GROMACS .gro file of C-alpha atoms in nm:
model
  409
    1MET     CA    1  -1.253   3.135   3.504
    2LYS     CA    2  -1.445   2.805   3.471
    3ILE     CA    3  -1.366   2.798   3.099
    4ILE     CA    4  -0.993   2.848   3.167
    5ILE     CA    5  -0.991   2.565   3.421
    6PHE     CA    6  -1.172   2.340   3.173
    7TYR     CA    7  -0.905   2.396   2.905
    8LEU     CA    8  -0.624   2.345   3.156
    9LEU     CA    9  -0.773   2.008   3.246
   10LEU     CA   10  -0.774   1.909   2.882
   11LEU     CA   11  -0.400   1.979   2.867
   12ILE     CA   12  -0.317   1.746   3.156
   13PRO     CA   13  -0.212   1.400   3.026
   14SER     CA   14  -0.472   1.129   3.069
   15ALA     CA   15  -0.208   0.918   3.245
   16PHE     CA   16  -0.240   1.164   3.536
   17TYR     CA   17  -0.575   1.007   3.615
   18ALA     CA   18  -0.474   0.649   3.550
   19GLN     CA   19  -0.406   0.443   3.859
   20GLU     CA   20  -0.040   0.347   3.881
   21ILE     CA   21   0.027  -0.024   3.835
   22GLN     CA   22   0.083  -0.188   4.171
   23LYS     CA   23   0.444  -0.298   4.214
   24ILE     CA   24   0.525  -0.624   4.390
   25ARG     CA   25   0.881  -0.675   4.513
   26ILE     CA   26   0.978  -1.041   4.492
   27ASP     CA   27   1.294  -1.215   4.617
   28PRO     CA   28   1.260  -1.587   4.529
   29SER     CA   29   1.545  -1.679   4.765
   30LEU     CA   30   1.343  -1.554   5.063
   31ALA     CA   31   1.019  -1.737   4.980
   32TYR     CA   32   0.856  -1.925   5.266
   33GLY     CA   33   0.808  -2.300   5.278
   34GLY     CA   34   0.651  -2.516   5.543
   35ARG     CA   35   0.459  -2.839   5.579
   36VAL     CA   36   0.194  -2.945   5.331
   37SER     CA   37  -0.073  -2.927   5.604
   38ASP     CA   38   0.011  -2.557   5.653
   39TYR     CA   39  -0.122  -2.481   5.307
   40PHE     CA   40  -0.355  -2.764   5.203
   41GLU     CA   41  -0.666  -2.930   5.350
   42THR     CA   42  -0.633  -3.261   5.167
   43VAL     CA   43  -0.378  -3.447   4.956
   44GLU     CA   44  -0.488  -3.721   4.716
   45PHE     CA   45  -0.255  -3.948   4.518
   46ILE     CA   46  -0.400  -4.064   4.186
   47PRO     CA   47  -0.192  -4.330   4.003
   48LEU     CA   48  -0.249  -4.330   3.628
   49GLU     CA   49  -0.342  -4.678   3.509
   50THR     CA   50  -0.048  -4.867   3.361
   51THR     CA   51  -0.114  -5.106   3.070
   52LYS     CA   52   0.082  -5.188   2.759
   53GLU     CA   53  -0.122  -4.932   2.567
   54SER     CA   54  -0.132  -4.659   2.832
   55LEU     CA   55   0.235  -4.669   2.937
   56PHE     CA   56   0.420  -4.346   2.853
   57GLY     CA   57   0.752  -4.184   2.934
   58ASP     CA   58   0.704  -3.854   3.114
   59ARG     CA   59   0.449  -3.578   3.088
   60ASP     CA   60   0.527  -3.288   2.858
   61GLN     CA   61   0.195  -3.108   2.907
   62MET     CA   62  -0.096  -3.185   3.139
   63ILE     CA   63  -0.450  -3.050   3.141
   64VAL     CA   64  -0.699  -3.106   3.421
   65THR     CA   65  -1.058  -3.092   3.292
   66ASP     CA   66  -1.383  -3.139   3.481
   67SER     CA   67  -1.386  -3.507   3.381
   68SER     CA   68  -1.036  -3.613   3.286
   69PHE     CA   69  -0.660  -3.576   3.289
   70VAL     CA   70  -0.508  -3.514   2.946
   71ILE     CA   71  -0.135  -3.585   2.908
   72SER     CA   72   0.096  -3.517   2.616
   73ASP     CA   73   0.410  -3.728   2.610
   74PHE     CA   74   0.715  -3.618   2.412
   75ASP     CA   75   0.884  -3.960   2.418
   76THR     CA   76   0.598  -4.159   2.268
   77LYS     CA   77   0.452  -3.866   2.070
   78SER     CA   78   0.106  -3.932   2.201
   79ILE     CA   79  -0.187  -3.768   2.375
   80LEU     CA   80  -0.343  -3.978   2.652
   81PHE     CA   81  -0.677  -3.945   2.829
   82PHE     CA   82  -0.747  -4.070   3.184
   83THR     CA   83  -1.046  -4.034   3.414
   84LEU     CA   84  -1.014  -3.823   3.727
   85LYS     CA   85  -0.961  -4.153   3.913
   86GLY     CA   86  -0.670  -4.245   3.682
   87LYS     CA   87  -0.843  -4.504   3.461
   88PHE     CA   88  -0.709  -4.510   3.106
   89LEU     CA   89  -0.960  -4.392   2.843
   90GLY     CA   90  -0.753  -4.393   2.523
   91LYS     CA   91  -0.476  -4.223   2.333
   92LYS     CA   92  -0.383  -4.074   2.000
   93SER     CA   93  -0.033  -4.139   1.861
   94PHE     CA   94   0.160  -3.940   1.601
   95PRO     CA   95   0.478  -3.985   1.395
   96LYS     CA   96   0.804  -3.885   1.564
   97ASN     CA   97   0.856  -3.582   1.342
   98LYS     CA   98   0.537  -3.406   1.458
   99TYR     CA   99   0.526  -3.134   1.725
  100LEU     CA  100   0.222  -3.137   1.951
  101ASN     CA  101   0.055  -2.876   2.170
  102ILE     CA  102  -0.265  -2.920   2.371
  103GLN     CA  103  -0.501  -2.653   2.503
  104GLU     CA  104  -0.835  -2.666   2.685
  105ASP     CA  105  -1.136  -2.470   2.561
  106ILE     CA  106  -1.332  -2.451   2.887
  107LEU     CA  107  -1.649  -2.290   2.746
  108SER     CA  108  -1.675  -2.533   2.452
  109LYS     CA  109  -1.563  -2.823   2.675
  110LYS     CA  110  -1.306  -2.961   2.434
  111ILE     CA  111  -0.934  -3.021   2.395
  112ILE     CA  112  -0.764  -2.856   2.101
  113LEU     CA  113  -0.455  -3.039   1.977
  114ARG     CA  114  -0.232  -2.835   1.747
  115ILE     CA  115  -0.001  -3.041   1.526
  116TYR     CA  116   0.298  -2.907   1.333
  117ASP     CA  117   0.477  -3.107   1.062
  118PRO     CA  118   0.807  -2.930   0.986
  119GLU     CA  119   0.891  -3.155   0.690
  120ALA     CA  120   0.561  -3.090   0.510
  121TYR     CA  121   0.553  -2.730   0.643
  122LYS     CA  122   0.196  -2.790   0.749
  123ALA     CA  123  -0.011  -2.725   1.059
  124GLU     CA  124  -0.351  -2.854   1.161
  125ALA     CA  125  -0.572  -2.886   1.465
  126GLU     CA  126  -0.775  -3.174   1.604
  127HIS     CA  127  -1.061  -3.115   1.846
  128TYR     CA  128  -1.140  -3.378   2.111
  129SER     CA  129  -1.397  -3.419   2.384
  130PHE     CA  130  -1.258  -3.423   2.737
  131THR     CA  131  -1.272  -3.801   2.730
  132GLY     CA  132  -1.084  -3.840   2.401
  133ARG     CA  133  -1.351  -3.857   2.132
  134LEU     CA  134  -1.247  -3.689   1.807
  135LEU     CA  135  -1.488  -3.406   1.725
  136ALA     CA  136  -1.334  -3.227   1.425
  137LYS     CA  137  -1.020  -3.159   1.225
  138THR     CA  138  -0.925  -2.815   1.095
  139SER     CA  139  -0.632  -2.672   0.902
  140ILE     CA  140  -0.419  -2.389   1.033
  141LYS     CA  141  -0.253  -2.124   0.818
  142MET     CA  142   0.122  -2.133   0.865
  143LYS     CA  143   0.136  -1.759   0.922
  144ASP     CA  144  -0.099  -1.811   1.215
  145PHE     CA  145   0.121  -2.085   1.356
  146LEU     CA  146   0.482  -1.979   1.316
  147GLY     CA  147   0.621  -1.714   1.545
  148THR     CA  148   0.364  -1.782   1.817
  149THR     CA  149   0.434  -1.887   2.174
  150ALA     CA  150   0.075  -1.986   2.257
  151TRP     CA  151  -0.268  -2.023   2.105
  152VAL     CA  152  -0.504  -2.011   2.402
  153PRO     CA  153  -0.883  -2.063   2.362
  154LEU     CA  154  -1.093  -1.788   2.524
  155GLY     CA  155  -1.424  -1.950   2.433
  156ASN     CA  156  -1.674  -1.895   2.151
  157ASP     CA  157  -1.399  -1.952   1.891
  158TYR     CA  158  -1.182  -1.666   2.020
  159TYR     CA  159  -0.812  -1.729   2.078
  160ALA     CA  160  -0.530  -1.532   2.243
  161VAL     CA  161  -0.210  -1.573   2.049
  162GLY     CA  162   0.136  -1.487   2.182
  163ARG     CA  163   0.372  -1.323   1.933
  164ASN     CA  164   0.725  -1.183   1.977
  165CYS     CA  165   0.942  -0.887   1.888
  166TYR     CA  166   1.269  -1.086   1.891
  167ILE     CA  167   1.558  -0.936   1.691
  168GLU     CA  168   1.752  -1.225   1.539
  169PRO     CA  169   2.135  -1.214   1.543
  170GLY     CA  170   2.264  -1.020   1.245
  171LYS     CA  171   1.931  -0.848   1.186
  172LYS     CA  172   1.867  -0.479   1.236
  173PRO     CA  173   1.577  -0.357   1.450
  174ARG     CA  174   1.273  -0.230   1.264
  175ASP     CA  175   1.097   0.098   1.332
  176SER     CA  176   0.753  -0.059   1.350
  177ALA     CA  177   0.520  -0.202   1.612
  178PHE     CA  178   0.510  -0.571   1.695
  179ASN     CA  179   0.200  -0.669   1.888
  180LEU     CA  180   0.289  -0.926   2.152
  181ILE     CA  181  -0.077  -1.034   2.188
  182GLU     CA  182  -0.321  -1.097   1.904
  183ILE     CA  183  -0.683  -1.205   1.940
  184TYR     CA  184  -0.833  -1.423   1.666
  185HIS     CA  185  -1.195  -1.513   1.601
  186ARG     CA  186  -1.156  -1.851   1.437
  187ASP     CA  187  -0.875  -1.770   1.191
  188VAL     CA  188  -0.951  -1.400   1.145
  189LEU     CA  189  -0.755  -1.135   1.334
  190TYR     CA  190  -0.994  -0.961   1.575
  191ASN     CA  191  -0.775  -0.748   1.801
  192SER     CA  192  -0.414  -0.668   1.889
  193PHE     CA  193  -0.249  -0.557   2.212
  194LEU     CA  194   0.088  -0.468   2.368
  195PRO     CA  195   0.267  -0.306   2.072
  196VAL     CA  196   0.648  -0.300   2.099
  197ASN     CA  197   0.880  -0.099   1.874
  198GLN     CA  198   1.214  -0.276   1.823
  199LEU     CA  199   1.402   0.055   1.787
  200LYS     CA  200   1.275   0.181   2.123
  201LYS     CA  201   1.315  -0.150   2.309
  202MET     CA  202   1.623  -0.303   2.145
  203GLY     CA  203   1.743  -0.470   2.463
  204LEU     CA  204   1.411  -0.636   2.541
  205CYS     CA  205   1.358  -0.757   2.184
  206ARG     CA  206   1.716  -0.874   2.132
  207ILE     CA  207   1.759  -1.055   2.464
  208ASN     CA  208   1.421  -1.226   2.472
  209GLY     CA  209   1.108  -1.063   2.324
  210PHE     CA  210   0.878  -1.366   2.372
  211ILE     CA  211   0.561  -1.348   2.574
  212ASP     CA  212   0.416  -1.656   2.746
  213ILE     CA  213   0.037  -1.671   2.781
  214SER     CA  214  -0.091  -1.881   3.067
  215LYS     CA  215  -0.307  -2.164   2.935
  216ARG     CA  216  -0.568  -2.164   3.215
  217THR     CA  217  -0.864  -1.946   3.117
  218GLN     CA  218  -1.045  -1.775   3.403
  219GLN     CA  219  -1.389  -1.632   3.321
  220GLY     CA  220  -1.294  -1.565   2.961
  221SER     CA  221  -0.960  -1.404   3.046
  222VAL     CA  222  -0.601  -1.522   3.053
  223PHE     CA  223  -0.288  -1.374   3.207
  224ALA     CA  224   0.051  -1.298   3.056
  225ALA     CA  225   0.357  -1.098   3.157
  226THR     CA  226   0.585  -0.898   2.930
  227PRO     CA  227   0.931  -1.056   2.898
  228LEU     CA  228   1.210  -0.910   3.115
  229GLU     CA  229   0.980  -0.621   3.227
  230HIS     CA  230   0.746  -0.860   3.412
  231VAL     CA  231   0.428  -0.653   3.385
  232ILE     CA  232   0.129  -0.886   3.431
  233TYR     CA  233  -0.170  -0.827   3.207
  234LYS     CA  234  -0.524  -0.956   3.228
  235ILE     CA  235  -0.628  -1.029   2.869
  236ASN     CA  236  -0.965  -1.095   2.710
  237LYS     CA  237  -1.087  -1.058   2.354
  238ASP     CA  238  -1.144  -0.683   2.395
  239SER     CA  239  -0.874  -0.557   2.631
  240ALA     CA  240  -0.533  -0.608   2.789
  241THR     CA  241  -0.519  -0.450   3.135
  242PRO     CA  242  -0.196  -0.419   3.337
  243ILE     CA  243  -0.251  -0.527   3.695
  244TYR     CA  244   0.090  -0.585   3.857
  245LYS     CA  245   0.456  -0.519   3.791
  246MET     CA  246   0.690  -0.772   3.949
  247LEU     CA  247   1.023  -0.631   4.072
  248PHE     CA  248   1.304  -0.884   4.125
  249PRO     CA  249   1.649  -0.837   4.284
  250ALA     CA  250   1.909  -0.667   4.065
  251ASP     CA  251   2.113  -0.984   4.021
  252ARG     CA  252   1.807  -1.161   3.877
  253ALA     CA  253   1.695  -0.889   3.633
  254VAL     CA  254   1.828  -0.701   3.332
  255SER     CA  255   1.911  -0.341   3.415
  256ASP     CA  256   1.703  -0.068   3.248
  257SER     CA  257   2.021   0.070   3.093
  258ILE     CA  258   2.052  -0.254   2.890
  259LEU     CA  259   1.683  -0.331   2.856
  260TYR     CA  260   1.602   0.002   2.690
  261SER     CA  261   1.937   0.069   2.530
  262VAL     CA  262   1.945   0.187   2.168
  263ASN     CA  263   2.304   0.066   2.127
  264LEU     CA  264   2.283  -0.281   1.971
  265LYS     CA  265   2.657  -0.343   2.004
  266ARG     CA  266   2.641  -0.277   2.376
  267ILE     CA  267   2.343  -0.509   2.408
  268ASP     CA  268   2.516  -0.786   2.213
  269SER     CA  269   2.828  -0.758   2.429
  270THR     CA  270   2.618  -0.857   2.732
  271ILE     CA  271   2.398  -1.122   2.575
  272LYS     CA  272   2.634  -1.418   2.613
  273LYS     CA  273   2.670  -1.350   2.984
  274LEU     CA  274   2.295  -1.314   3.024
  275GLN     CA  275   2.219  -1.631   2.830
  276ASP     CA  276   2.450  -1.835   3.052
  277ASP     CA  277   2.321  -1.687   3.378
  278PRO     CA  278   2.085  -1.927   3.562
  279ASN     CA  279   1.983  -1.646   3.799
  280LEU     CA  280   1.834  -1.426   3.526
  281ILE     CA  281   1.455  -1.435   3.518
  282THR     CA  282   1.358  -1.404   3.151
  283ASN     CA  283   0.981  -1.416   3.185
  284LEU     CA  284   0.683  -1.535   3.393
  285SER     CA  285   0.439  -1.808   3.300
  286ASN     CA  286   0.162  -2.026   3.443
  287ILE     CA  287  -0.006  -1.723   3.602
  288PHE     CA  288  -0.322  -1.811   3.791
  289PHE     CA  289  -0.537  -1.634   4.051
  290HIS     CA  290  -0.720  -1.794   4.340
  291ASN     CA  291  -0.885  -1.549   4.582
  292ASN     CA  292  -0.591  -1.343   4.721
  293LEU     CA  293  -0.326  -1.581   4.584
  294LEU     CA  294  -0.127  -1.503   4.272
  295PHE     CA  295   0.044  -1.817   4.135
  296PHE     CA  296   0.327  -1.787   3.885
  297ARG     CA  297   0.638  -1.957   3.752
  298ILE     CA  298   0.970  -1.788   3.682
  299ASN     CA  299   1.162  -1.894   3.371
  300ALA     CA  300   1.529  -1.877   3.283
  301ASN     CA  301   1.760  -1.954   2.991
  302VAL     CA  302   1.958  -2.198   3.207
  303TYR     CA  303   1.816  -2.409   3.489
  304PHE     CA  304   1.983  -2.538   3.800
  305SER     CA  305   2.026  -2.915   3.802
  306THR     CA  306   1.862  -3.142   4.054
  307THR     CA  307   2.190  -3.146   4.249
  308SER     CA  308   2.180  -2.769   4.302
  309SER     CA  309   2.111  -2.617   4.641
  310GLU     CA  310   1.751  -2.609   4.762
  311SER     CA  311   1.758  -2.231   4.777
  312ALA     CA  312   1.855  -2.200   4.409
  313ALA     CA  313   1.609  -2.441   4.244
  314GLN     CA  314   1.289  -2.246   4.315
  315TYR     CA  315   1.064  -2.182   4.017
  316ASN     CA  316   0.699  -2.209   4.121
  317PHE     CA  317   0.552  -1.958   4.366
  318PHE     CA  318   0.235  -1.806   4.505
  319TYR     CA  319   0.206  -1.457   4.647
  320ASP     CA  320  -0.063  -1.353   4.892
  321THR     CA  321  -0.168  -1.007   4.773
  322ALA     CA  322  -0.336  -0.939   5.109
  323SER     CA  323  -0.057  -1.044   5.351
  324ARG     CA  324   0.227  -0.988   5.098
  325LYS     CA  325   0.369  -1.328   5.183
  326LEU     CA  326   0.565  -1.512   4.912
  327SER     CA  327   0.573  -1.892   4.926
  328SER     CA  328   0.753  -2.147   4.711
  329LEU     CA  329   0.572  -2.465   4.606
  330GLU     CA  330   0.908  -2.642   4.590
  331ARG     CA  331   0.970  -2.561   4.958
  332ILE     CA  332   0.650  -2.719   5.084
  333LYS     CA  333   0.751  -3.044   5.255
  334PRO     CA  334   0.555  -3.369   5.303
  335ASP     CA  335   0.407  -3.452   5.643
  336GLU     CA  336   0.142  -3.685   5.789
  337LEU     CA  337  -0.120  -3.542   5.551
  338SER     CA  338   0.073  -3.680   5.252
  339TYR     CA  339   0.203  -3.992   5.431
  340PHE     CA  340   0.545  -3.827   5.403
  341LEU     CA  341   0.542  -3.915   5.032
  342PRO     CA  342   0.679  -3.667   4.773
  343LEU     CA  343   0.448  -3.390   4.651
  344SER     CA  344   0.625  -3.321   4.322
  345ASP     CA  345   0.941  -3.395   4.128
  346PHE     CA  346   1.182  -3.227   3.887
  347THR     CA  347   0.940  -3.259   3.594
  348THR     CA  348   0.677  -3.064   3.783
  349SER     CA  349   0.932  -2.800   3.874
  350MET     CA  350   1.032  -2.760   3.508
  351LYS     CA  351   0.689  -2.795   3.346
  352GLY     CA  352   0.494  -2.620   3.621
  353PHE     CA  353   0.213  -2.708   3.857
  354GLU     CA  354  -0.145  -2.715   3.733
  355TYR     CA  355  -0.434  -2.521   3.888
  356ASP     CA  356  -0.808  -2.574   3.881
  357GLY     CA  357  -1.037  -2.393   4.122
  358ASP     CA  358  -0.941  -2.484   4.480
  359PHE     CA  359  -0.692  -2.748   4.371
  360VAL     CA  360  -0.321  -2.758   4.286
  361TYR     CA  361  -0.191  -3.054   4.084
  362SER     CA  362   0.159  -3.196   4.043
  363THR     CA  363   0.308  -3.524   3.923
  364VAL     CA  364   0.555  -3.767   4.075
  365SER     CA  365   0.728  -4.055   3.897
  366ALA     CA  366   0.668  -4.410   4.020
  367LEU     CA  367   1.044  -4.436   4.072
  368ASN     CA  368   1.041  -4.147   4.320
  369MET     CA  369   0.732  -4.277   4.495
  370PHE     CA  370   0.880  -4.623   4.555
  371ALA     CA  371   1.210  -4.475   4.671
  372GLN     CA  372   1.041  -4.248   4.924
  373ARG     CA  373   0.804  -4.519   5.043
  374LYS     CA  374   1.102  -4.738   5.126
  375ALA     CA  375   1.254  -4.453   5.329
  376THR     CA  376   0.933  -4.384   5.524
  377LYS     CA  377   0.783  -4.731   5.562
  378GLU     CA  378   0.865  -4.754   5.931
  379ARG     CA  379   0.738  -4.401   5.987
  380VAL     CA  380   0.400  -4.451   5.819
  381SER     CA  381   0.245  -4.796   5.823
  382LYS     CA  382  -0.112  -4.713   5.719
  383LEU     CA  383  -0.179  -4.574   5.367
  384SER     CA  384  -0.496  -4.497   5.177
  385SER     CA  385  -0.650  -4.791   4.993
  386GLY     CA  386  -0.547  -4.640   4.658
  387LEU     CA  387  -0.185  -4.607   4.764
  388GLU     CA  388  -0.182  -4.957   4.915
  389LYS     CA  389  -0.304  -5.095   4.584
  390PHE     CA  390  -0.047  -4.893   4.392
  391PHE     CA  391   0.249  -5.015   4.596
  392ASN     CA  392   0.124  -5.376   4.591
  393MET     CA  393   0.033  -5.392   4.218
  394GLU     CA  394   0.273  -5.151   4.045
  395ASN     CA  395   0.650  -5.102   4.023
  396ARG     CA  396   0.911  -4.834   3.965
  397LYS     CA  397   0.850  -4.838   3.588
  398SER     CA  398   0.475  -4.776   3.611
  399ASN     CA  399   0.304  -4.457   3.498
  400LEU     CA  400   0.337  -4.145   3.709
  401ILE     CA  401   0.113  -4.044   3.995
  402ILE     CA  402  -0.091  -3.723   3.999
  403VAL     CA  403  -0.098  -3.541   4.331
  404LYS     CA  404  -0.417  -3.341   4.394
  405MET     CA  405  -0.394  -3.087   4.677
  406LYS     CA  406  -0.687  -2.878   4.802
  407LEU     CA  407  -0.595  -2.525   4.911
  408LYS     CA  408  -0.693  -2.403   5.255
  409GLU     CA  409  -0.935  -2.112   5.260
   0.00000   0.00000   0.00000
């Protein structure tokens, strides 16, 4: 009898023993807000030094290191380095035809700048210290650059690379696996995860198919969510483990009948509507964990303008996995703790907040700061010495201000 039971157990699928992925139901329109003092212990405003050399347009990317702020600016095609107090350290400028991407290698304590020249069909990388000193230059194979959505350092020369299974218009799906995540050791493929077959997931691959790896490394791991399915994975060099599946309201998601359809004509008939729908959540990005809090950003093909209703323009959230409370960073309002000054602006909403340990970072333009200060001057007469200096010495065209907010425990 024991032998029979043993063989029966072998016949039961291994998935029977696997713990089901926890599902989290999310309705962004019902996210909580509140005052900044409800969520944060401190708020610090850090103006970035404005000189002729350091002046830039608006931040494209921002990295917070243990000793600096690193900003990439699309308008001036430059990478700028500032101290954590906002003092300008230096910058690196590039020709207008170059495309720039910055990543932080936390273990190696360096910034990796990836540069793509479409005219020369050439890619390379420059490695900098956190304070802007050039350490090395390396070439990048074009096959390792094109078709990627991220190249995230995991430490010790390992990188997580985001690929895609996108089916281009006019192309037929292929009956082969496309790995959405690849792990490289230097420039050699080390591992692959999340295989997707275009024939079996035509809808997913035709509508979107791109995965977005969060750039913040946490203990050698990063997080990413599958497009349209919204399954969050914890990824390191040796594994990709599903941890949550986010479920959104029907009017903000693609139905399974389309997502997993094998009828390409039916899929294509719905694509135009989906591409023009600002409610559709295409994927998740900027995923970060802090204790019980799961931070994430929802992305869409079309974004609501700044004149849209407050309830619609919500993109950055955090979910308390213990209390199951969903909060929107856009709905957190200034109060006495922040001198009733703005906590973020449209750029932050679009580019995403930054996270580092106990702190959440955003940016506000000088224009917005001066406008709000004028509106609240009678309400708040006493400011911090740094803010007093900013409003006395700078103007609406000065560099942006970084807002550093410490989370409550």
